[in-house]
Amino acid sequence: MGQPVLPGLEAIARERGITFGSAVQSTPLLSNSEYAAAMRREAGALVPEWEGKWEALQPTEGAFTTAPLDAILAWGKANGRMVRGHALVWHKSLPEWAETALGEGPHRALSIMETHIRTVLRHTRAQIRDWDVVNEVIADPAGSDTPQEGDSAYRDSPFFRALGPRYIDEALRMSRRADPLLRLTLNEYGIEEDTPAAAEKRRRLLELVRDLLSRGVPLDAVGIQGHLQLAKPFRPEPLTALITALRQAGLSVLITELDIREGRDAPQDLRARDALVAERAYAFVSTALQAGVRSVFTWGLSDKFSWLTHDPDVALTDSRTHRGLPLDEHFRRNAMWDALARAFAGR
Ligand code: 9MR
């Protein structure tokens, strides 16, 4: 007799018409049975953590490498999981050749964007029906962790330097032309918490999407990433107001990359740490659901495969590991799992 099979988060969410999904990495998905089993059990939808980025798909100009993304798509198909795309136009994970080409004048910039978007969307069209077309396009205001100098509302990126703000219009229009029924999503971070910097970033985001819509630029959804930090205050009201305003503008709103980062002052006791993470996860997700969000993705399932564990810019410095995902590094369900289950079940 094995362990009784408890329903996963995807089944609990699905009961109430909510999609729960996770970022996925192709390598462990194919080689680590524990990882694959957790994905199968918990995630009703997938988003590639790396495999859909420019550097992964077109590391050399004209040479598209889709095998890692195709592996995720094949797994998704075999397991009946929907896959969303991430990310067509982003200032990071951009190969050097593309960064150089973007600096060679607007004509060349538009041409490489068009080729990339058209080729990728043609390839994924049968299976990916929602893409993060533009990712992280708003500048981080003063008071952010990494503020941008000056008062531009737009992030200073190779795309922005090549074309100005219209690169956002162009990316969205090119995507619509390449795949007319695709859901076009603008994905952003730093807009979740109750800080002056986040309030300013929310203001910039609303101004941008209203401007895009008023000019007839195609846009269907906004992804709120949800990389939360316990060191920052959270209150439901600002998040509710943001989601409500976006929905009133006619957009869908998704939570796309939820995970929770502890501060350096995290308590020593594991249970105490987990309780704080769980409390924040519950407050954030239940607020989003109440405001009308119907899709929630975490940025991975287990701490073992989380950027919070492996990226030196965000990892804890004292030999401890973040516990910001619903499964711990041994794939055991933790208090955040319970919190998500409760939020999805509406308890
Ligand atoms: O988690 C991702 C990490 O493994 C990659 O090295 C990194 C660069 O491609 O991107 C991380 O994911 C980011 C996502 O694509 C956009 N929002 C922030 C995420 C965490 O940095």
CSV table of C-alpha atoms and ligand atoms in Angstrom, one decimal:
chain,number,residue,atom,x,y,z
A,1,MET,CA,0.0,0.0,0.0
A,2,GLY,CA,1.4,3.3,-1.0
A,3,GLN,CA,0.6,6.7,0.5
A,4,PRO,CA,-3.0,7.8,0.0
A,5,VAL,CA,-3.0,10.2,-2.9
A,6,LEU,CA,-4.1,13.6,-1.7
A,7,PRO,CA,-5.3,16.0,-4.4
A,8,GLY,CA,-2.8,18.5,-5.6
A,9,LEU,CA,-3.1,22.3,-5.7
A,10,GLU,CA,-4.3,22.1,-9.4
A,11,ALA,CA,-7.2,19.9,-8.5
A,12,ILE,CA,-8.2,22.0,-5.5
A,13,ALA,CA,-8.1,25.1,-7.6
A,14,ARG,CA,-9.8,23.5,-10.5
A,15,GLU,CA,-12.8,22.7,-8.3
A,16,ARG,CA,-13.5,26.4,-8.1
A,17,GLY,CA,-12.7,27.3,-11.7
A,18,ILE,CA,-9.2,28.5,-10.8
A,19,THR,CA,-6.0,27.5,-12.7
A,20,PHE,CA,-3.0,26.8,-10.6
A,21,GLY,CA,0.3,26.4,-12.5
A,22,SER,CA,4.0,26.6,-12.0
A,23,ALA,CA,7.2,27.6,-13.8
A,24,VAL,CA,9.0,24.6,-15.0
A,25,GLN,CA,12.6,23.7,-16.0
A,26,SER,CA,13.0,21.2,-18.8
A,27,THR,CA,16.1,19.5,-17.5
A,28,PRO,CA,14.7,18.2,-14.2
A,29,LEU,CA,11.3,17.6,-15.8
A,30,LEU,CA,13.0,15.0,-18.0
A,31,SER,CA,15.6,13.7,-15.6
A,32,ASN,CA,14.3,13.9,-12.1
A,33,SER,CA,11.3,11.7,-11.4
A,34,GLU,CA,10.5,13.4,-8.1
A,35,TYR,CA,10.4,16.8,-9.8
A,36,ALA,CA,8.2,15.5,-12.6
A,37,ALA,CA,5.8,13.7,-10.2
A,38,ALA,CA,5.4,17.0,-8.2
A,39,MET,CA,4.6,18.9,-11.4
A,40,ARG,CA,2.1,16.3,-12.4
A,41,ARG,CA,0.5,16.3,-9.0
A,42,GLU,CA,0.4,20.0,-8.2
A,43,ALA,CA,0.5,22.0,-11.4
A,44,GLY,CA,-2.4,22.3,-13.8
A,45,ALA,CA,-0.5,24.6,-16.1
A,46,LEU,CA,3.1,25.3,-16.9
A,47,VAL,CA,5.3,28.2,-17.9
A,48,PRO,CA,8.9,27.7,-19.0
A,49,GLU,CA,11.3,29.4,-16.6
A,50,TRP,CA,14.0,29.7,-19.3
A,51,GLU,CA,13.1,27.8,-22.4
A,52,GLY,CA,10.9,30.5,-23.9
A,53,LYS,CA,13.4,33.4,-23.5
A,54,TRP,CA,15.2,34.9,-26.5
A,55,GLU,CA,18.6,33.5,-25.5
A,56,ALA,CA,17.1,30.1,-25.2
A,57,LEU,CA,15.2,30.2,-28.5
A,58,GLN,CA,17.6,32.2,-30.8
A,59,PRO,CA,21.1,32.1,-29.3
A,60,THR,CA,22.6,32.9,-32.7
A,61,GLU,CA,20.9,35.0,-35.3
A,62,GLY,CA,18.6,32.9,-37.4
A,63,ALA,CA,19.4,29.7,-35.7
A,64,PHE,CA,16.3,28.8,-33.6
A,65,THR,CA,16.8,26.1,-30.9
A,66,THR,CA,13.4,25.0,-29.7
A,67,ALA,CA,14.2,21.5,-28.4
A,68,PRO,CA,14.1,22.5,-24.6
A,69,LEU,CA,10.8,24.3,-25.1
A,70,ASP,CA,9.5,21.5,-27.2
A,71,ALA,CA,10.3,19.0,-24.4
A,72,ILE,CA,8.1,21.1,-22.1
A,73,LEU,CA,5.3,21.3,-24.7
A,74,ALA,CA,5.5,17.5,-25.3
A,75,TRP,CA,5.3,16.9,-21.6
A,76,GLY,CA,2.4,19.3,-21.3
A,77,LYS,CA,0.5,17.5,-24.0
A,78,ALA,CA,1.2,14.1,-22.6
A,79,ASN,CA,-0.1,15.2,-19.2
A,80,GLY,CA,-2.9,17.4,-20.4
A,81,ARG,CA,-1.3,20.6,-19.1
A,82,MET,CA,-1.7,23.9,-20.7
A,83,VAL,CA,1.5,25.9,-21.3
A,84,ARG,CA,1.8,29.7,-21.3
A,85,GLY,CA,4.7,31.5,-22.9
A,86,HIS,CA,7.4,33.6,-21.3
A,87,ALA,CA,8.9,36.0,-22.6
A,88,LEU,CA,9.1,37.4,-26.2
A,89,VAL,CA,10.6,40.9,-25.4
A,90,TRP,CA,12.6,41.3,-22.3
A,91,HIS,CA,15.8,43.2,-21.5
A,92,LYS,CA,17.4,40.2,-19.9
A,93,SER,CA,18.4,36.8,-21.3
A,94,LEU,CA,18.9,38.5,-24.5
A,95,PRO,CA,21.9,37.1,-26.5
A,96,GLU,CA,24.7,39.5,-27.3
A,97,TRP,CA,24.1,39.4,-31.0
A,98,ALA,CA,20.5,40.7,-30.4
A,99,GLU,CA,21.7,43.4,-28.1
A,100,THR,CA,24.2,44.5,-30.8
A,101,ALA,CA,21.6,44.4,-33.5
A,102,LEU,CA,19.2,46.5,-31.5
A,103,GLY,CA,21.9,49.1,-31.4
A,104,GLU,CA,22.1,49.2,-35.2
A,105,GLY,CA,19.2,51.5,-35.8
A,106,PRO,CA,15.4,51.3,-35.7
A,107,HIS,CA,15.0,49.4,-39.0
A,108,ARG,CA,17.3,46.6,-37.9
A,109,ALA,CA,15.7,46.6,-34.4
A,110,LEU,CA,12.2,46.2,-35.8
A,111,SER,CA,13.4,43.5,-38.2
A,112,ILE,CA,15.0,41.3,-35.6
A,113,MET,CA,11.9,41.7,-33.3
A,114,GLU,CA,9.6,40.8,-36.1
A,115,THR,CA,11.6,37.7,-37.1
A,116,HIS,CA,11.9,36.5,-33.6
A,117,ILE,CA,8.2,37.0,-32.7
A,118,ARG,CA,6.9,35.6,-36.0
A,119,THR,CA,9.1,32.5,-35.9
A,120,VAL,CA,8.5,31.7,-32.3
A,121,LEU,CA,4.7,32.3,-32.4
A,122,ARG,CA,4.4,30.2,-35.6
A,123,HIS,CA,6.2,27.4,-33.8
A,124,THR,CA,4.2,27.5,-30.6
A,125,ARG,CA,0.8,28.5,-32.0
A,126,ALA,CA,-0.8,25.0,-31.7
A,127,GLN,CA,-0.1,24.8,-28.0
A,128,ILE,CA,0.7,28.1,-26.4
A,129,ARG,CA,-2.3,30.4,-26.3
A,130,ASP,CA,-1.0,33.0,-23.9
A,131,TRP,CA,2.4,34.7,-24.1
A,132,ASP,CA,4.1,37.3,-22.0
A,133,VAL,CA,4.8,39.5,-25.0
A,134,VAL,CA,6.5,42.3,-23.1
A,135,ASN,CA,8.1,41.7,-19.8
A,136,GLU,CA,9.2,44.2,-17.2
A,137,VAL,CA,8.9,47.4,-19.3
A,138,ILE,CA,8.3,49.9,-16.5
A,139,ALA,CA,11.1,51.7,-14.8
A,140,ASP,CA,11.8,51.0,-11.1
A,141,PRO,CA,11.0,54.3,-9.3
A,142,ALA,CA,13.1,55.9,-6.6
A,143,GLY,CA,12.9,53.8,-3.4
A,144,SER,CA,12.9,50.5,-5.3
A,145,ASP,CA,15.6,47.9,-4.7
A,146,THR,CA,17.2,48.8,-8.0
A,147,PRO,CA,15.9,52.2,-8.9
A,148,GLN,CA,16.4,53.6,-12.4
A,149,GLU,CA,18.0,57.0,-12.5
A,150,GLY,CA,15.9,59.8,-14.0
A,151,ASP,CA,12.2,60.1,-14.2
A,152,SER,CA,11.4,58.0,-17.3
A,153,ALA,CA,8.4,55.8,-16.7
A,154,TYR,CA,9.9,53.3,-19.1
A,155,ARG,CA,12.7,50.9,-18.3
A,156,ASP,CA,15.9,51.8,-20.1
A,157,SER,CA,16.5,48.6,-22.2
A,158,PRO,CA,18.1,47.8,-25.5
A,159,PHE,CA,14.6,47.8,-27.1
A,160,PHE,CA,13.8,51.2,-25.5
A,161,ARG,CA,17.1,52.7,-26.7
A,162,ALA,CA,16.4,51.4,-30.2
A,163,LEU,CA,12.8,52.5,-30.6
A,164,GLY,CA,11.6,54.5,-27.6
A,165,PRO,CA,8.3,53.5,-26.0
A,166,ARG,CA,6.9,52.4,-29.3
A,167,TYR,CA,8.8,49.1,-29.1
A,168,ILE,CA,6.0,48.0,-26.7
A,169,ASP,CA,3.3,48.8,-29.4
A,170,GLU,CA,5.3,47.1,-32.0
A,171,ALA,CA,5.9,43.9,-30.0
A,172,LEU,CA,2.2,43.7,-29.3
A,173,ARG,CA,1.1,44.5,-32.9
A,174,MET,CA,3.6,42.0,-34.3
A,175,SER,CA,2.3,39.3,-32.0
A,176,ARG,CA,-1.3,40.0,-32.9
A,177,ARG,CA,-0.4,39.8,-36.6
A,178,ALA,CA,1.6,36.6,-36.1
A,179,ASP,CA,-1.2,34.8,-34.1
A,180,PRO,CA,-4.4,36.8,-34.2
A,181,LEU,CA,-6.2,34.8,-31.4
A,182,LEU,CA,-3.3,34.6,-29.0
A,183,ARG,CA,-3.8,36.2,-25.6
A,184,LEU,CA,-1.2,39.0,-25.4
A,185,THR,CA,0.1,39.6,-21.9
A,186,LEU,CA,2.2,42.4,-20.4
A,187,ASN,CA,4.0,41.0,-17.3
A,188,GLU,CA,5.4,43.2,-14.5
A,189,TYR,CA,6.9,43.0,-11.0
A,190,GLY,CA,7.3,45.4,-8.1
A,191,ILE,CA,3.6,46.4,-8.2
A,192,GLU,CA,2.3,44.1,-5.4
A,193,GLU,CA,3.3,45.6,-2.1
A,194,ASP,CA,2.3,48.6,0.0
A,195,THR,CA,5.4,50.8,-0.5
A,196,PRO,CA,5.6,54.2,-2.1
A,197,ALA,CA,7.8,52.8,-4.9
A,198,ALA,CA,5.2,50.1,-5.7
A,199,ALA,CA,2.4,52.7,-5.6
A,200,GLU,CA,4.3,54.7,-8.2
A,201,LYS,CA,5.0,51.7,-10.3
A,202,ARG,CA,1.3,50.8,-10.2
A,203,ARG,CA,0.5,54.3,-11.3
A,204,ARG,CA,3.0,54.0,-14.2
A,205,LEU,CA,1.5,50.6,-15.2
A,206,LEU,CA,-2.0,51.9,-15.3
A,207,GLU,CA,-1.0,54.9,-17.3
A,208,LEU,CA,0.8,52.7,-19.8
A,209,VAL,CA,-2.0,50.2,-20.3
A,210,ARG,CA,-4.6,52.9,-20.6
A,211,ASP,CA,-2.5,54.7,-23.2
A,212,LEU,CA,-2.0,51.5,-25.1
A,213,LEU,CA,-5.7,50.7,-25.1
A,214,SER,CA,-6.7,54.2,-26.0
A,215,ARG,CA,-4.5,54.0,-29.1
A,216,GLY,CA,-5.9,50.7,-30.1
A,217,VAL,CA,-2.7,48.7,-29.4
A,218,PRO,CA,-3.7,45.1,-28.8
A,219,LEU,CA,-3.3,43.9,-25.2
A,220,ASP,CA,-5.4,41.3,-23.5
A,221,ALA,CA,-4.0,40.7,-20.0
A,222,VAL,CA,-1.6,41.9,-17.4
A,223,GLY,CA,0.6,39.5,-15.4
A,224,ILE,CA,1.4,40.5,-11.8
A,225,GLN,CA,4.5,38.5,-11.1
A,226,GLY,CA,4.2,38.3,-7.3
A,227,HIS,CA,7.9,38.0,-6.2
A,228,LEU,CA,6.9,39.1,-2.7
A,229,GLN,CA,9.3,40.2,0.0
A,230,LEU,CA,8.4,39.7,3.7
A,231,ALA,CA,10.5,42.8,4.4
A,232,LYS,CA,8.0,44.9,2.6
A,233,PRO,CA,4.5,45.7,3.9
A,234,PHE,CA,1.5,44.1,2.2
A,235,ARG,CA,-2.1,45.4,2.4
A,236,PRO,CA,-4.9,44.0,0.3
A,237,GLU,CA,-6.4,47.4,-0.7
A,238,PRO,CA,-3.7,48.6,-3.1
A,239,LEU,CA,-3.6,45.2,-4.8
A,240,THR,CA,-7.4,45.0,-5.1
A,241,ALA,CA,-7.5,48.5,-6.5
A,242,LEU,CA,-4.9,47.7,-9.2
A,243,ILE,CA,-6.6,44.5,-10.2
A,244,THR,CA,-10.0,46.2,-10.3
A,245,ALA,CA,-8.7,49.0,-12.4
A,246,LEU,CA,-7.1,46.7,-14.9
A,247,ARG,CA,-10.2,44.6,-15.2
A,248,GLN,CA,-12.3,47.7,-15.6
A,249,ALA,CA,-10.1,48.5,-18.5
A,250,GLY,CA,-11.1,45.2,-20.0
A,251,LEU,CA,-8.0,43.2,-19.3
A,252,SER,CA,-7.6,39.8,-17.7
A,253,VAL,CA,-5.2,39.7,-14.7
A,254,LEU,CA,-3.0,36.8,-13.8
A,255,ILE,CA,-0.6,36.1,-11.0
A,256,THR,CA,2.4,34.8,-13.0
A,257,GLU,CA,5.5,34.2,-10.8
A,258,LEU,CA,4.5,34.0,-7.1
A,259,ASP,CA,7.2,33.2,-4.6
A,260,ILE,CA,8.1,34.7,-1.2
A,261,ARG,CA,11.5,36.0,-0.2
A,262,GLU,CA,12.3,36.3,3.5
A,263,GLY,CA,14.3,39.1,5.0
A,264,ARG,CA,17.7,38.8,6.6
A,265,ASP,CA,15.9,39.0,9.9
A,266,ALA,CA,14.0,35.7,9.3
A,267,PRO,CA,13.4,33.8,12.6
A,268,GLN,CA,15.7,30.8,13.3
A,269,ASP,CA,12.8,28.5,14.0
A,270,LEU,CA,11.6,26.8,10.8
A,271,ARG,CA,8.0,26.6,11.8
A,272,ALA,CA,7.9,30.3,12.6
A,273,ARG,CA,9.5,31.1,9.2
A,274,ASP,CA,7.0,29.0,7.4
A,275,ALA,CA,4.1,30.5,9.2
A,276,LEU,CA,5.1,34.0,8.1
A,277,VAL,CA,5.6,32.9,4.5
A,278,ALA,CA,2.2,31.1,4.6
A,279,GLU,CA,0.4,34.1,6.1
A,280,ARG,CA,1.7,36.3,3.3
A,281,ALA,CA,0.9,33.8,0.6
A,282,TYR,CA,-2.7,33.5,1.8
A,283,ALA,CA,-3.2,37.2,2.1
A,284,PHE,CA,-1.8,37.8,-1.4
A,285,VAL,CA,-3.6,35.0,-3.2
A,286,SER,CA,-6.9,35.3,-1.5
A,287,THR,CA,-6.9,39.1,-2.2
A,288,ALA,CA,-6.1,38.4,-5.9
A,289,LEU,CA,-8.8,35.8,-6.2
A,290,GLN,CA,-11.4,38.0,-4.5
A,291,ALA,CA,-10.6,40.8,-7.0
A,292,GLY,CA,-11.3,38.4,-9.9
A,293,VAL,CA,-7.9,36.7,-10.7
A,294,ARG,CA,-8.5,33.2,-12.1
A,295,SER,CA,-5.0,32.0,-12.8
A,296,VAL,CA,-2.2,31.8,-10.3
A,297,PHE,CA,1.3,30.5,-11.1
A,298,THR,CA,4.2,30.0,-8.7
A,299,TRP,CA,7.7,30.5,-9.9
A,300,GLY,CA,8.5,26.8,-9.4
A,301,LEU,CA,7.2,24.3,-6.9
A,302,SER,CA,10.2,23.3,-4.7
A,303,ASP,CA,12.8,25.4,-3.0
A,304,LYS,CA,15.4,23.1,-4.5
A,305,PHE,CA,14.8,24.5,-8.0
A,306,SER,CA,14.1,28.1,-7.1
A,307,TRP,CA,16.0,31.2,-8.2
A,308,LEU,CA,15.6,32.3,-4.6
A,309,THR,CA,18.0,29.4,-3.7
A,310,HIS,CA,20.4,29.8,-6.6
A,311,ASP,CA,20.6,33.4,-7.5
A,312,PRO,CA,23.3,35.1,-5.3
A,313,ASP,CA,21.5,38.5,-5.6
A,314,VAL,CA,18.5,37.1,-3.7
A,315,ALA,CA,19.6,34.0,-1.7
A,316,LEU,CA,19.9,34.2,2.0
A,317,THR,CA,23.5,34.8,3.0
A,318,ASP,CA,23.7,32.8,6.2
A,319,SER,CA,23.7,29.2,4.8
A,320,ARG,CA,19.9,29.1,5.1
A,321,THR,CA,17.7,28.7,2.1
A,322,HIS,CA,14.5,30.6,1.3
A,323,ARG,CA,11.3,28.7,1.8
A,324,GLY,CA,9.2,30.7,-0.6
A,325,LEU,CA,7.4,27.9,-2.6
A,326,PRO,CA,4.7,25.4,-1.7
A,327,LEU,CA,7.2,22.4,-1.6
A,328,ASP,CA,10.4,22.4,0.4
A,329,GLU,CA,13.7,21.3,-1.0
A,330,HIS,CA,12.7,17.6,-0.3
A,331,PHE,CA,9.4,18.2,-2.2
A,332,ARG,CA,7.4,18.0,1.0
A,333,ARG,CA,4.3,20.2,1.2
A,334,ASN,CA,4.8,23.0,3.6
A,335,ALA,CA,2.7,25.7,5.3
A,336,MET,CA,2.6,27.7,2.1
A,337,TRP,CA,1.1,24.7,0.3
A,338,ASP,CA,-1.7,24.7,3.0
A,339,ALA,CA,-2.2,28.4,2.6
A,340,LEU,CA,-2.6,28.1,-1.2
A,341,ALA,CA,-4.9,25.2,-0.8
A,342,ARG,CA,-7.1,27.2,1.6
A,343,ALA,CA,-7.1,30.2,-0.6
A,344,PHE,CA,-8.0,28.1,-3.6
A,345,ALA,CA,-10.7,26.3,-1.7
A,346,GLY,CA,-12.1,29.7,-0.5
A,347,ARG,CA,-11.6,28.9,3.1
B,1,9MR,O1,14.1,32.2,-12.4
B,1,9MR,C1,14.7,32.6,-13.6
B,1,9MR,C2,16.2,32.3,-13.5
B,1,9MR,O2,16.4,30.9,-13.4
B,1,9MR,C3,16.9,32.8,-14.7
B,1,9MR,O3,18.3,32.6,-14.6
B,1,9MR,C4,16.6,34.3,-14.9
B,1,9MR,C5,17.2,34.9,-16.1
B,1,9MR,O4,16.6,34.4,-17.3
B,1,9MR,O5,15.2,34.6,-14.9
B,1,9MR,C6,14.5,34.1,-13.7
B,1,9MR,O6,13.1,34.4,-13.9
B,1,9MR,C7,12.7,35.7,-13.9
B,1,9MR,C8,11.6,35.8,-14.9
B,1,9MR,O7,12.0,35.4,-16.2
B,1,9MR,C9,11.1,37.3,-15.0
B,1,9MR,N1,10.8,37.8,-13.7
B,1,9MR,C10,11.8,37.6,-12.6
B,1,9MR,C11,12.2,36.1,-12.5
B,1,9MR,C12,13.2,35.9,-11.4
B,1,9MR,O8,14.4,36.6,-11.6
